[in-house]
Coordinates of C-alpha atoms (C1' of nucleotides) in Angstrom, one line a residue:
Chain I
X1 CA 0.0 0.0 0.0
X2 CA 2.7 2.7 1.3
X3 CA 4.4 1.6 -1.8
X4 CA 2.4 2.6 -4.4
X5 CA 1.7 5.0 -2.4
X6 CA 4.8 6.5 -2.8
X7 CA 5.1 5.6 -5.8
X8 CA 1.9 7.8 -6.5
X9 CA 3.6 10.8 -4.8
X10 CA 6.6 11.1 -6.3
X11 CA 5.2 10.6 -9.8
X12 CA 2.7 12.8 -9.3
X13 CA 5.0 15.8 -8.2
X14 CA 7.2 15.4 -11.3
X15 CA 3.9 15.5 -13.6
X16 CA 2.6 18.0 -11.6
X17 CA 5.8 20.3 -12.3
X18 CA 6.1 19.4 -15.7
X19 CA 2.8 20.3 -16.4
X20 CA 3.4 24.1 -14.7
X21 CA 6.9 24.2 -16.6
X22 CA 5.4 23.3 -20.0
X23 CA 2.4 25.6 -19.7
X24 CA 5.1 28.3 -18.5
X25 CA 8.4 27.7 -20.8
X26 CA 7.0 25.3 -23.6
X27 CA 8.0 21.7 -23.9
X28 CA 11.1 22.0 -26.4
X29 CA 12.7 24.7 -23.5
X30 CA 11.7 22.6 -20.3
X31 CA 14.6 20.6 -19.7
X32 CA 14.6 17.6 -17.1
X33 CA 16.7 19.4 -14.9
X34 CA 14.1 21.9 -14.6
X35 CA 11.4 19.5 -13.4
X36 CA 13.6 17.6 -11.0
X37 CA 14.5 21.0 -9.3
X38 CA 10.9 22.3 -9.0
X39 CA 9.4 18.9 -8.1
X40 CA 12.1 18.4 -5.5
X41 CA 13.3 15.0 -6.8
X42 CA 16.6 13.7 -7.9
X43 CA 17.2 14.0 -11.4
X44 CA 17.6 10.2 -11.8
X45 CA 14.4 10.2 -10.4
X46 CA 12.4 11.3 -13.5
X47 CA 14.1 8.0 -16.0
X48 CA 13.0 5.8 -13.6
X49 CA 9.6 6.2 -13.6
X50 CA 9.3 7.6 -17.1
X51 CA 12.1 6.5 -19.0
X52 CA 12.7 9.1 -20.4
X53 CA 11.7 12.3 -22.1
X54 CA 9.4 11.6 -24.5
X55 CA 7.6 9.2 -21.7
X56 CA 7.2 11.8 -19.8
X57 CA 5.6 14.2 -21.9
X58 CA 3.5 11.4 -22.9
X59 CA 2.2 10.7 -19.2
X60 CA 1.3 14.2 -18.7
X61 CA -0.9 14.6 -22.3
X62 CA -2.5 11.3 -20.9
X63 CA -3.5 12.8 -17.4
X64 CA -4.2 15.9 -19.3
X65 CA -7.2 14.2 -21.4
X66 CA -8.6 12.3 -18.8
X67 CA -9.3 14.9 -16.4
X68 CA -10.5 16.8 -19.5
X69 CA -12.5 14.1 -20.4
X70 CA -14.2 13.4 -17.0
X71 CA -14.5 16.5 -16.3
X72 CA -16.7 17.1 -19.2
X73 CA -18.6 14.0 -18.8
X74 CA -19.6 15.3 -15.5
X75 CA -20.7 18.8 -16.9
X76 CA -22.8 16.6 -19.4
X77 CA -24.4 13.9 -17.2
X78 CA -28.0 15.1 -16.6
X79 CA -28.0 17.7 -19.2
X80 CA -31.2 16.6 -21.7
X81 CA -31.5 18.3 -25.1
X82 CA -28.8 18.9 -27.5
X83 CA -29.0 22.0 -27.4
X84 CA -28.2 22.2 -23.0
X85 CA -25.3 19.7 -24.3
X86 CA -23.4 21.7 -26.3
X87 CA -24.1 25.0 -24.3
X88 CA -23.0 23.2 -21.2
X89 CA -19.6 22.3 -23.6
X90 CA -19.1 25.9 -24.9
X91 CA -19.5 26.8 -21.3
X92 CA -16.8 24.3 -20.1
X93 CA -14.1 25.3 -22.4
X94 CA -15.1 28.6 -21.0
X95 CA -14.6 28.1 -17.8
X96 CA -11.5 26.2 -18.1
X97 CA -10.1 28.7 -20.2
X98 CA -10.4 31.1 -17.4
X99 CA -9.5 29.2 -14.4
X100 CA -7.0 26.7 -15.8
X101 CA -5.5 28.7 -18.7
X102 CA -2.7 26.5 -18.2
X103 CA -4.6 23.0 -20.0
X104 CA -5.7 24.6 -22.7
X105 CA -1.6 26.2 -22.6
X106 CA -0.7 22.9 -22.6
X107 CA -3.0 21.3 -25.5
X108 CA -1.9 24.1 -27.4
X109 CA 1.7 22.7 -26.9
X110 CA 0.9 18.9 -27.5
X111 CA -1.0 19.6 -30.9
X112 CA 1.6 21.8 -31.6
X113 CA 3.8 18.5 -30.9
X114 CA 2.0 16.7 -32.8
X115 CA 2.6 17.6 -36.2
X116 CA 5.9 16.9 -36.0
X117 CA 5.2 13.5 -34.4
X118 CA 3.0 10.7 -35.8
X119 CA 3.1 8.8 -32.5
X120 CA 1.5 12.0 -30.8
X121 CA -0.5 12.4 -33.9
X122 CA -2.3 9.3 -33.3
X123 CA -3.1 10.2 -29.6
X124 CA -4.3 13.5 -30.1
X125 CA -6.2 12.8 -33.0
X126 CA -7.9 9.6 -30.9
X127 CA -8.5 12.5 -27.8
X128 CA -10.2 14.9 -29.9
X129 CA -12.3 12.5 -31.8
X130 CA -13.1 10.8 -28.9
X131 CA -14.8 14.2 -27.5
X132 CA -16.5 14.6 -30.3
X133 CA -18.0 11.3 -30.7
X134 CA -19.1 11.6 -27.4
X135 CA -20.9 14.3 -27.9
X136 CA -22.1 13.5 -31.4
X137 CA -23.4 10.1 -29.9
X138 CA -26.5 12.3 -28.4
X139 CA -26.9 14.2 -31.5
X140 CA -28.4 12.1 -34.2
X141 CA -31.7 11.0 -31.7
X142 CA -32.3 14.8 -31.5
X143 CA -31.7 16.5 -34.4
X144 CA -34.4 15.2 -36.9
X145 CA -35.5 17.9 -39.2
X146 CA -33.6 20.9 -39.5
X147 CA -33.8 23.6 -42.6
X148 CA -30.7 25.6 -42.4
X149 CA -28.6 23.4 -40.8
X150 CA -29.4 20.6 -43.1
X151 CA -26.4 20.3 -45.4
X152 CA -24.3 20.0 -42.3
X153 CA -23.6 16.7 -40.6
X154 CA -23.7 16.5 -36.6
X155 CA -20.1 15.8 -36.7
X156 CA -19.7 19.0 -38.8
X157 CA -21.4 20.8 -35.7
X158 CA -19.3 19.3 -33.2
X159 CA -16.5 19.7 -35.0
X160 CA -16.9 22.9 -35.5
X161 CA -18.1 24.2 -31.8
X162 CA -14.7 22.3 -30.8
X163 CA -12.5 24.1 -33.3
X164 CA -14.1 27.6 -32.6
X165 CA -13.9 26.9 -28.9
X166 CA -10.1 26.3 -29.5
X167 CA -9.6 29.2 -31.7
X168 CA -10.9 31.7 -29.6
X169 CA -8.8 30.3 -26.8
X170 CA -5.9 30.2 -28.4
X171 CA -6.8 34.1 -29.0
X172 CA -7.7 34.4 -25.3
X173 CA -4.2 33.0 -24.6
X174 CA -2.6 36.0 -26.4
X175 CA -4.9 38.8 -25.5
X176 CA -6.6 37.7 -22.5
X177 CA -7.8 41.1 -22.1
X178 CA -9.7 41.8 -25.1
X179 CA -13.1 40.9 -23.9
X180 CA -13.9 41.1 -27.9
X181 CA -12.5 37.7 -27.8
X182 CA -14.1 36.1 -25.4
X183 CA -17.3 36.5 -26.9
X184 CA -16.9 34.7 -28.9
X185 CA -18.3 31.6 -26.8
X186 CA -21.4 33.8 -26.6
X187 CA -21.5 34.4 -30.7
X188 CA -21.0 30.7 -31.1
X189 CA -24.3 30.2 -28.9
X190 CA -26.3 33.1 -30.7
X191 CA -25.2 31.7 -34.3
X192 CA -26.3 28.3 -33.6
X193 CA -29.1 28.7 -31.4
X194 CA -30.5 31.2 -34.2
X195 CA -29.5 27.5 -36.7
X196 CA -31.3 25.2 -34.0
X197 CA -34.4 27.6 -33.6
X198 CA -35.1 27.3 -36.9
X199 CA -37.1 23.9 -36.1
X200 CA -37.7 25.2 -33.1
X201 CA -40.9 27.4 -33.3
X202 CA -43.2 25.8 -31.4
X203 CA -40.8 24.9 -28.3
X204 CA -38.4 28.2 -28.4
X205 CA -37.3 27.3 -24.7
X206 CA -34.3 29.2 -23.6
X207 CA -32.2 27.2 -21.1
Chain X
X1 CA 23.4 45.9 -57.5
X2 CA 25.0 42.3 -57.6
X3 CA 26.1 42.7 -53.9
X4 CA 22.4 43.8 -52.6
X5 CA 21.1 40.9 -55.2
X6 CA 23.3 38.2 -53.6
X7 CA 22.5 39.5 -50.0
X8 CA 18.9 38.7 -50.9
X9 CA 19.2 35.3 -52.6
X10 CA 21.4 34.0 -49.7
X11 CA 19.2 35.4 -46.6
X12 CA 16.3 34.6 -48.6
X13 CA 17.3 30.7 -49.2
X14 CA 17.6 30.5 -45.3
X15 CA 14.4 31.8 -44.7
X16 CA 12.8 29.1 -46.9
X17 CA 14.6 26.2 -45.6
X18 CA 13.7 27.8 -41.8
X19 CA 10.3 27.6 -42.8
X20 CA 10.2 24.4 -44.3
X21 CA 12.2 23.2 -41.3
X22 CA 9.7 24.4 -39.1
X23 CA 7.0 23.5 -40.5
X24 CA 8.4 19.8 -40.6
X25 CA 9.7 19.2 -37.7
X26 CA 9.1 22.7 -35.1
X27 CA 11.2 25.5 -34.2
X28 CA 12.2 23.7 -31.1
X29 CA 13.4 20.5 -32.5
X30 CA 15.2 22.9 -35.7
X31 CA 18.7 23.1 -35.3
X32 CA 20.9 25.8 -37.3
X33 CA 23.1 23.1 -39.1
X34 CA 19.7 21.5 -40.3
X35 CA 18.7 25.0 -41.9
X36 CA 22.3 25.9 -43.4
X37 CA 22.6 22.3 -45.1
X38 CA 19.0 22.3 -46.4
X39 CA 19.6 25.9 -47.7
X40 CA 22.9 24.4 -49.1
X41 CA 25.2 27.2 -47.2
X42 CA 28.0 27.2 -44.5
X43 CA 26.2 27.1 -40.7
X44 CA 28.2 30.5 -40.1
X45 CA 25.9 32.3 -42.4
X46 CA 22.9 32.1 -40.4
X47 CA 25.4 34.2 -37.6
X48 CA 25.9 36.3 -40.3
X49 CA 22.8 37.3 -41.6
X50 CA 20.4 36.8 -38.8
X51 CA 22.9 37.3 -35.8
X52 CA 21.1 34.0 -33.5
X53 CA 18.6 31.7 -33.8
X54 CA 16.2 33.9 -32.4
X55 CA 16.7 36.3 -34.8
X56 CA 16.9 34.1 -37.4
X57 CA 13.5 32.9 -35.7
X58 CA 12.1 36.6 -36.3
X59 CA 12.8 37.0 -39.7
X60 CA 10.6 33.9 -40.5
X61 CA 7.4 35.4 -38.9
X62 CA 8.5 39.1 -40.4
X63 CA 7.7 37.8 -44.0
X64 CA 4.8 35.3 -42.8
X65 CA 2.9 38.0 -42.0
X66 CA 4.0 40.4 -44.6
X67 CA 2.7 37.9 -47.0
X68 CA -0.4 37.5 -45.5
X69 CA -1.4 40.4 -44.7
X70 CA -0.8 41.2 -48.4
X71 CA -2.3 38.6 -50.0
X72 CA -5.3 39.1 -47.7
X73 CA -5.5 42.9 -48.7
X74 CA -5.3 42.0 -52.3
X75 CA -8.0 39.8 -51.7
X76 CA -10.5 42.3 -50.1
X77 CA -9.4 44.9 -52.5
X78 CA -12.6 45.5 -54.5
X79 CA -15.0 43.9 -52.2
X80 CA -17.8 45.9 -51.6
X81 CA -20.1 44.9 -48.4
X82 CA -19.4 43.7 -45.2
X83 CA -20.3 40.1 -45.5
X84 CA -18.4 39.8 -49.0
X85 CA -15.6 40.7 -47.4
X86 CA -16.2 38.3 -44.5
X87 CA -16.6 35.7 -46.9
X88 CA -13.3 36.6 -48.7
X89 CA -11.6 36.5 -45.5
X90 CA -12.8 33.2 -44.9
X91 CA -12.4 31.7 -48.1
X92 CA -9.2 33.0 -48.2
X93 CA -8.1 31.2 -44.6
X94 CA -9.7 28.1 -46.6
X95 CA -7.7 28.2 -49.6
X96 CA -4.4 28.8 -47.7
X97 CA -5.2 25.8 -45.4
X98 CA -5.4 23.8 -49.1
X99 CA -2.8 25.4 -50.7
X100 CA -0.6 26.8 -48.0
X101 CA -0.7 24.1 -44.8
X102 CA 2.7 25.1 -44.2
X103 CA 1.7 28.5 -43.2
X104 CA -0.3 27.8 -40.7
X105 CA 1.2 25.4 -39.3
X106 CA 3.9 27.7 -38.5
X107 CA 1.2 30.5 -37.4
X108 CA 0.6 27.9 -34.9
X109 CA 4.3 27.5 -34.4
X110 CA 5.1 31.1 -33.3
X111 CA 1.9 31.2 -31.6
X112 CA 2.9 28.8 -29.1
X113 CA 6.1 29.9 -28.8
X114 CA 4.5 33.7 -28.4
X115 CA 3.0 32.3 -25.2
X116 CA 6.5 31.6 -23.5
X117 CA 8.4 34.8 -24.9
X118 CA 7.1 38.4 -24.2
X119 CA 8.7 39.8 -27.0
X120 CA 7.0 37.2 -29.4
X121 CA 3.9 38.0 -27.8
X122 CA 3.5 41.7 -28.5
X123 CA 4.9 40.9 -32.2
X124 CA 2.1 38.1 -32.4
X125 CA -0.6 40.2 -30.8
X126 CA -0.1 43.1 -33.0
X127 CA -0.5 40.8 -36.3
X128 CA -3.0 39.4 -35.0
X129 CA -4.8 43.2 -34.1
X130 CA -3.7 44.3 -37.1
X131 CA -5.4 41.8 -39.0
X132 CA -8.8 42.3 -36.9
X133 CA -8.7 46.1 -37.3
X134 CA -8.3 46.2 -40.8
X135 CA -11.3 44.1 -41.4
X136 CA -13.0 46.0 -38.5
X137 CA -12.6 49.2 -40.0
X138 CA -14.5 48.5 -43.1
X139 CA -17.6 47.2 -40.5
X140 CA -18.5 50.0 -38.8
X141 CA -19.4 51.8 -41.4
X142 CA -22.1 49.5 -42.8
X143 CA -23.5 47.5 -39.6
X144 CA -25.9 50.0 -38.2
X145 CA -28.9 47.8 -37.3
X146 CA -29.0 44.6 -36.7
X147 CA -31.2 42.8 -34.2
X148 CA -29.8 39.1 -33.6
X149 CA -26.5 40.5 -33.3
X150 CA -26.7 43.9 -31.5
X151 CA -24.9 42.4 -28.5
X152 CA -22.3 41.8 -30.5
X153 CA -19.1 44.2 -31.3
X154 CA -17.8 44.7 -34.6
X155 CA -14.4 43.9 -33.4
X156 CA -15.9 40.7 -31.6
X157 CA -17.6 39.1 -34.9
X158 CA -14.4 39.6 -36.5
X159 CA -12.5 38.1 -34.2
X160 CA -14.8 35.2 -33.6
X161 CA -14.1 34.6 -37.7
X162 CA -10.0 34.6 -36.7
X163 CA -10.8 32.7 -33.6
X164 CA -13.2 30.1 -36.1
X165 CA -10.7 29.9 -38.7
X166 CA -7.9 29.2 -36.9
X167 CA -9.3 26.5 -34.8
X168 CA -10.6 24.5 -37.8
X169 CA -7.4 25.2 -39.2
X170 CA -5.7 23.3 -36.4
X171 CA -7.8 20.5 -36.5
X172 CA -7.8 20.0 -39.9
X173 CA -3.8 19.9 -39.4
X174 CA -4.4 17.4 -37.4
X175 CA -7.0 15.1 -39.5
X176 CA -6.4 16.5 -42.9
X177 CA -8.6 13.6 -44.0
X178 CA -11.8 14.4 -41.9
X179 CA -14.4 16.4 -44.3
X180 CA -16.4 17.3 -41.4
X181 CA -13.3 19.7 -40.1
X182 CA -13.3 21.4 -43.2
X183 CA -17.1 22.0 -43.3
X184 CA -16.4 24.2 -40.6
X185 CA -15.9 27.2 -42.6
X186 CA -19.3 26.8 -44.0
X187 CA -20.8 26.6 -40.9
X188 CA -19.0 29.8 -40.2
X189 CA -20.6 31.6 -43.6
X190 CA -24.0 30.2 -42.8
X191 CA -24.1 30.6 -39.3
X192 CA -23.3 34.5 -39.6
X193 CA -25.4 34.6 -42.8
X194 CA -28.5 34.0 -41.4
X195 CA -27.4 36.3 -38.7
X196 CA -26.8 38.5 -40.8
X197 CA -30.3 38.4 -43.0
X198 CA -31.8 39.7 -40.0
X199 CA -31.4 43.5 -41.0
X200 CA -31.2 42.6 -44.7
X201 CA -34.9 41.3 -45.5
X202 CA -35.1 44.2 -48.1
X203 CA -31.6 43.3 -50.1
X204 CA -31.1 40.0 -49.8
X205 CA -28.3 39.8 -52.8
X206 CA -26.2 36.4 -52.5
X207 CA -22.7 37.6 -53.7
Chain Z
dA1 C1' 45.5 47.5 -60.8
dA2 C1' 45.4 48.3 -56.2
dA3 C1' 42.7 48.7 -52.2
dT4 C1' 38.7 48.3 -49.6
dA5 C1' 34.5 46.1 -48.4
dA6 C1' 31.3 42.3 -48.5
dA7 C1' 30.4 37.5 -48.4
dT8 C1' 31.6 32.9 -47.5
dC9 C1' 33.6 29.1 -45.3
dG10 C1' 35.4 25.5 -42.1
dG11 C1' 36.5 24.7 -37.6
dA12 C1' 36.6 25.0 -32.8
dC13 C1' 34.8 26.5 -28.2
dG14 C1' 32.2 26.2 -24.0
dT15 C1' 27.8 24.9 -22.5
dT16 C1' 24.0 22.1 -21.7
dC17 C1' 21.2 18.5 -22.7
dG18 C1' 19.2 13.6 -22.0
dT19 C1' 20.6 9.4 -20.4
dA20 C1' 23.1 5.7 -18.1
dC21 C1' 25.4 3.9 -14.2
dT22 C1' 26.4 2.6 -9.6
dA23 C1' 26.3 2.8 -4.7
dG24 C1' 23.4 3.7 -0.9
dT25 C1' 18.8 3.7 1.6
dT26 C1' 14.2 2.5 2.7
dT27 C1' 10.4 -0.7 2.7
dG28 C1' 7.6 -4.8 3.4
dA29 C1' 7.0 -9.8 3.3
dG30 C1' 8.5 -14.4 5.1
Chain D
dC1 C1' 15.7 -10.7 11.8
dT2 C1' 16.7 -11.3 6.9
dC3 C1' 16.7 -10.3 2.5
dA4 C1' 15.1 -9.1 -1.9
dA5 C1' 12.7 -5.5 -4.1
dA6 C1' 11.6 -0.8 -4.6
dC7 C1' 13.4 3.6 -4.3
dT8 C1' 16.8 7.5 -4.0
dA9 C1' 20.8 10.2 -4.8
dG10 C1' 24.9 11.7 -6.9
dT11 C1' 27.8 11.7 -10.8
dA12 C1' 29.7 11.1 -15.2
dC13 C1' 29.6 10.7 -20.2
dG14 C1' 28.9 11.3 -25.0
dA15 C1' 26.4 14.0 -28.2
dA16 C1' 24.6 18.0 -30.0
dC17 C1' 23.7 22.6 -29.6
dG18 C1' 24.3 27.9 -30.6
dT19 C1' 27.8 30.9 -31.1
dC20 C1' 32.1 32.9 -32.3
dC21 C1' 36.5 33.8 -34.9
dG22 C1' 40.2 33.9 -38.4
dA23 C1' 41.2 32.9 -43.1
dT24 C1' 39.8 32.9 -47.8
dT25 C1' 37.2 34.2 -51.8
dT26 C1' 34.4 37.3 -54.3
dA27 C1' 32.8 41.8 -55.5
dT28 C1' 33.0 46.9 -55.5
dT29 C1' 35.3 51.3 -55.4
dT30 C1' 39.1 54.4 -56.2

DNA sequence: AAATAAATCGGACGTTCGTACTAGTTTGAG
DNA sequence: CTCAAACTAGTACGAACGTCCGATTTATTT
């Protein structure tokens, strides 16, 4: 029991202070050194329970997508119509993007990584479809007849509230200031709830 | 005349094999001696022209954004209302993500790396306003009423369309392959169509 | 043609990185 | 109490990096 407990602690620390020196340096700058130092662990410490660099970087993305991942299956759970789904998901990447700047910091950096590496590729493109499935999965039983938004597939929708959501973070990231840009979340809702209301005339129920 | 022309040709092979570099393998995992044999010239150059890697580094993003911010203005040139030249903007995001991946995948390069370096940042952010204000500008003057989207700034549409872009951009970095990605931009056109059709029930011209 | 400037080149320097190695310490089961 | 396994710590090494410098070639000017 100790044991893993241990075992649990240390590890933890040294993701733990690799995740704050990526979001705060960038991956290619952080060296191991770095981590070891902040994390309070022998340098020696970080090849033994993650071989080695790339592990390392690999065991943070993966603790990275399942809190994401939980997290937002816990936003969803009772949420009922479509339409409170993927407000409650706009809302989410809201809200982390404003009190844990540092994940979407860090997804930034991994996609980023990812083009250069079909390993990561793989994984990141599994994570993001993964969300999107997900939520797509509770799409099709809803969304029956729709005029305007017709030509577009649910994935298309999903897809695109994800990419938006990631742009305009991204932008936050930069400017956090500009309020201009984080209204965005609030266009995305207007533009699609205008789309969804279109079929919606006789039930125009604002959540 | 020769010695300006050879300044040029040499500073200007570097710069292409930077930016292929990058866009192949990162600017972190780049290293000088990759650039100077790929741009067929002594490693010592790069010193020479650029001063360090970081300059070398600026220089790259200098003519990205010089190139498109002018190809953007040459695209908006004669457009004449607001929503053509939101649809040029888009369509021309779309066609460099075709027919230019490269460039923003190394947008997305120096974005990231913005994010750790203060000076990057302010360089970054003021592309990035100077795009937004010079589609802004030509807004103001033709959105006076408009009901669904009175909430909404000028300056925050227009960013939401950067924001939109650039986040389907990523994506489709990521899954070139997935159609759905891509129908993003449409979703964007349609989605601020109709909100734009509000106010435009009398001239309801489809450019 | 001589002289000055610009451009190019190869090589070397010092630093820092990731990783490997080994000896010492703690822990828990038999 | 014993001992093997899990864990920790310090150190060292080879490689690769960005940067710098002197020598050489090429071009321009006087």
């Amino acid at each position: 029991m100790k044991t893993t407990l241990k075992r649990e602690i240390t590890s933890g620390r040294i993701l733990d202070a690799a995740y704050r020196a990526i979001a705060a340096r960038g991956w290619g700058a952080v060296t191991l050194r770095e981590i070891a130092e902040e994390s309070e662990v022998a340098l020696s410490q970080l090849s033994y329970y993650f071989g080695n660099k790339d592990g390392l970087f690999a065991a943070v993305l993966e603790r990275m997508q399942r809190e994401y991942a939980e997290n937002l299956a816990a936003k969803l759970r009772n949420a009922t119509s479509f339409q409170e789904r993927l407000e409650r998901l706009i809302d989410y990447n809201r809200l982390l993007l404003k009190e844990n700047a540092d994940l979407y910091r860090n997804f930034l950096e991994f996609f980023n990584f990812a083009m250069a590496s079909p390993e990561f590729k793989k994984q990141v493109t599994a994570f993001l479809a993964g969300i999107a499935r997900a939520i797509e999965e509770q799409i099709t039983q809803k969304q029956k007849s729709n005029q305007k938004l017709a030509s577009f597939s649910s994935s298309a929708i999903t897809h695109f509230i994800l990419s938006a959501s990631f742009g305009i973070s991204l932008q936050h990231l930069l400017t956090p200031k500009n309020k201009d840009v984080e209204a965005g979340f609030d266009l995305i809702k207007t533009a699609l709830g205008i789309v969804f209301s279109a079929d919606a005339k006789d039930a125009t129920r604002i959540s």
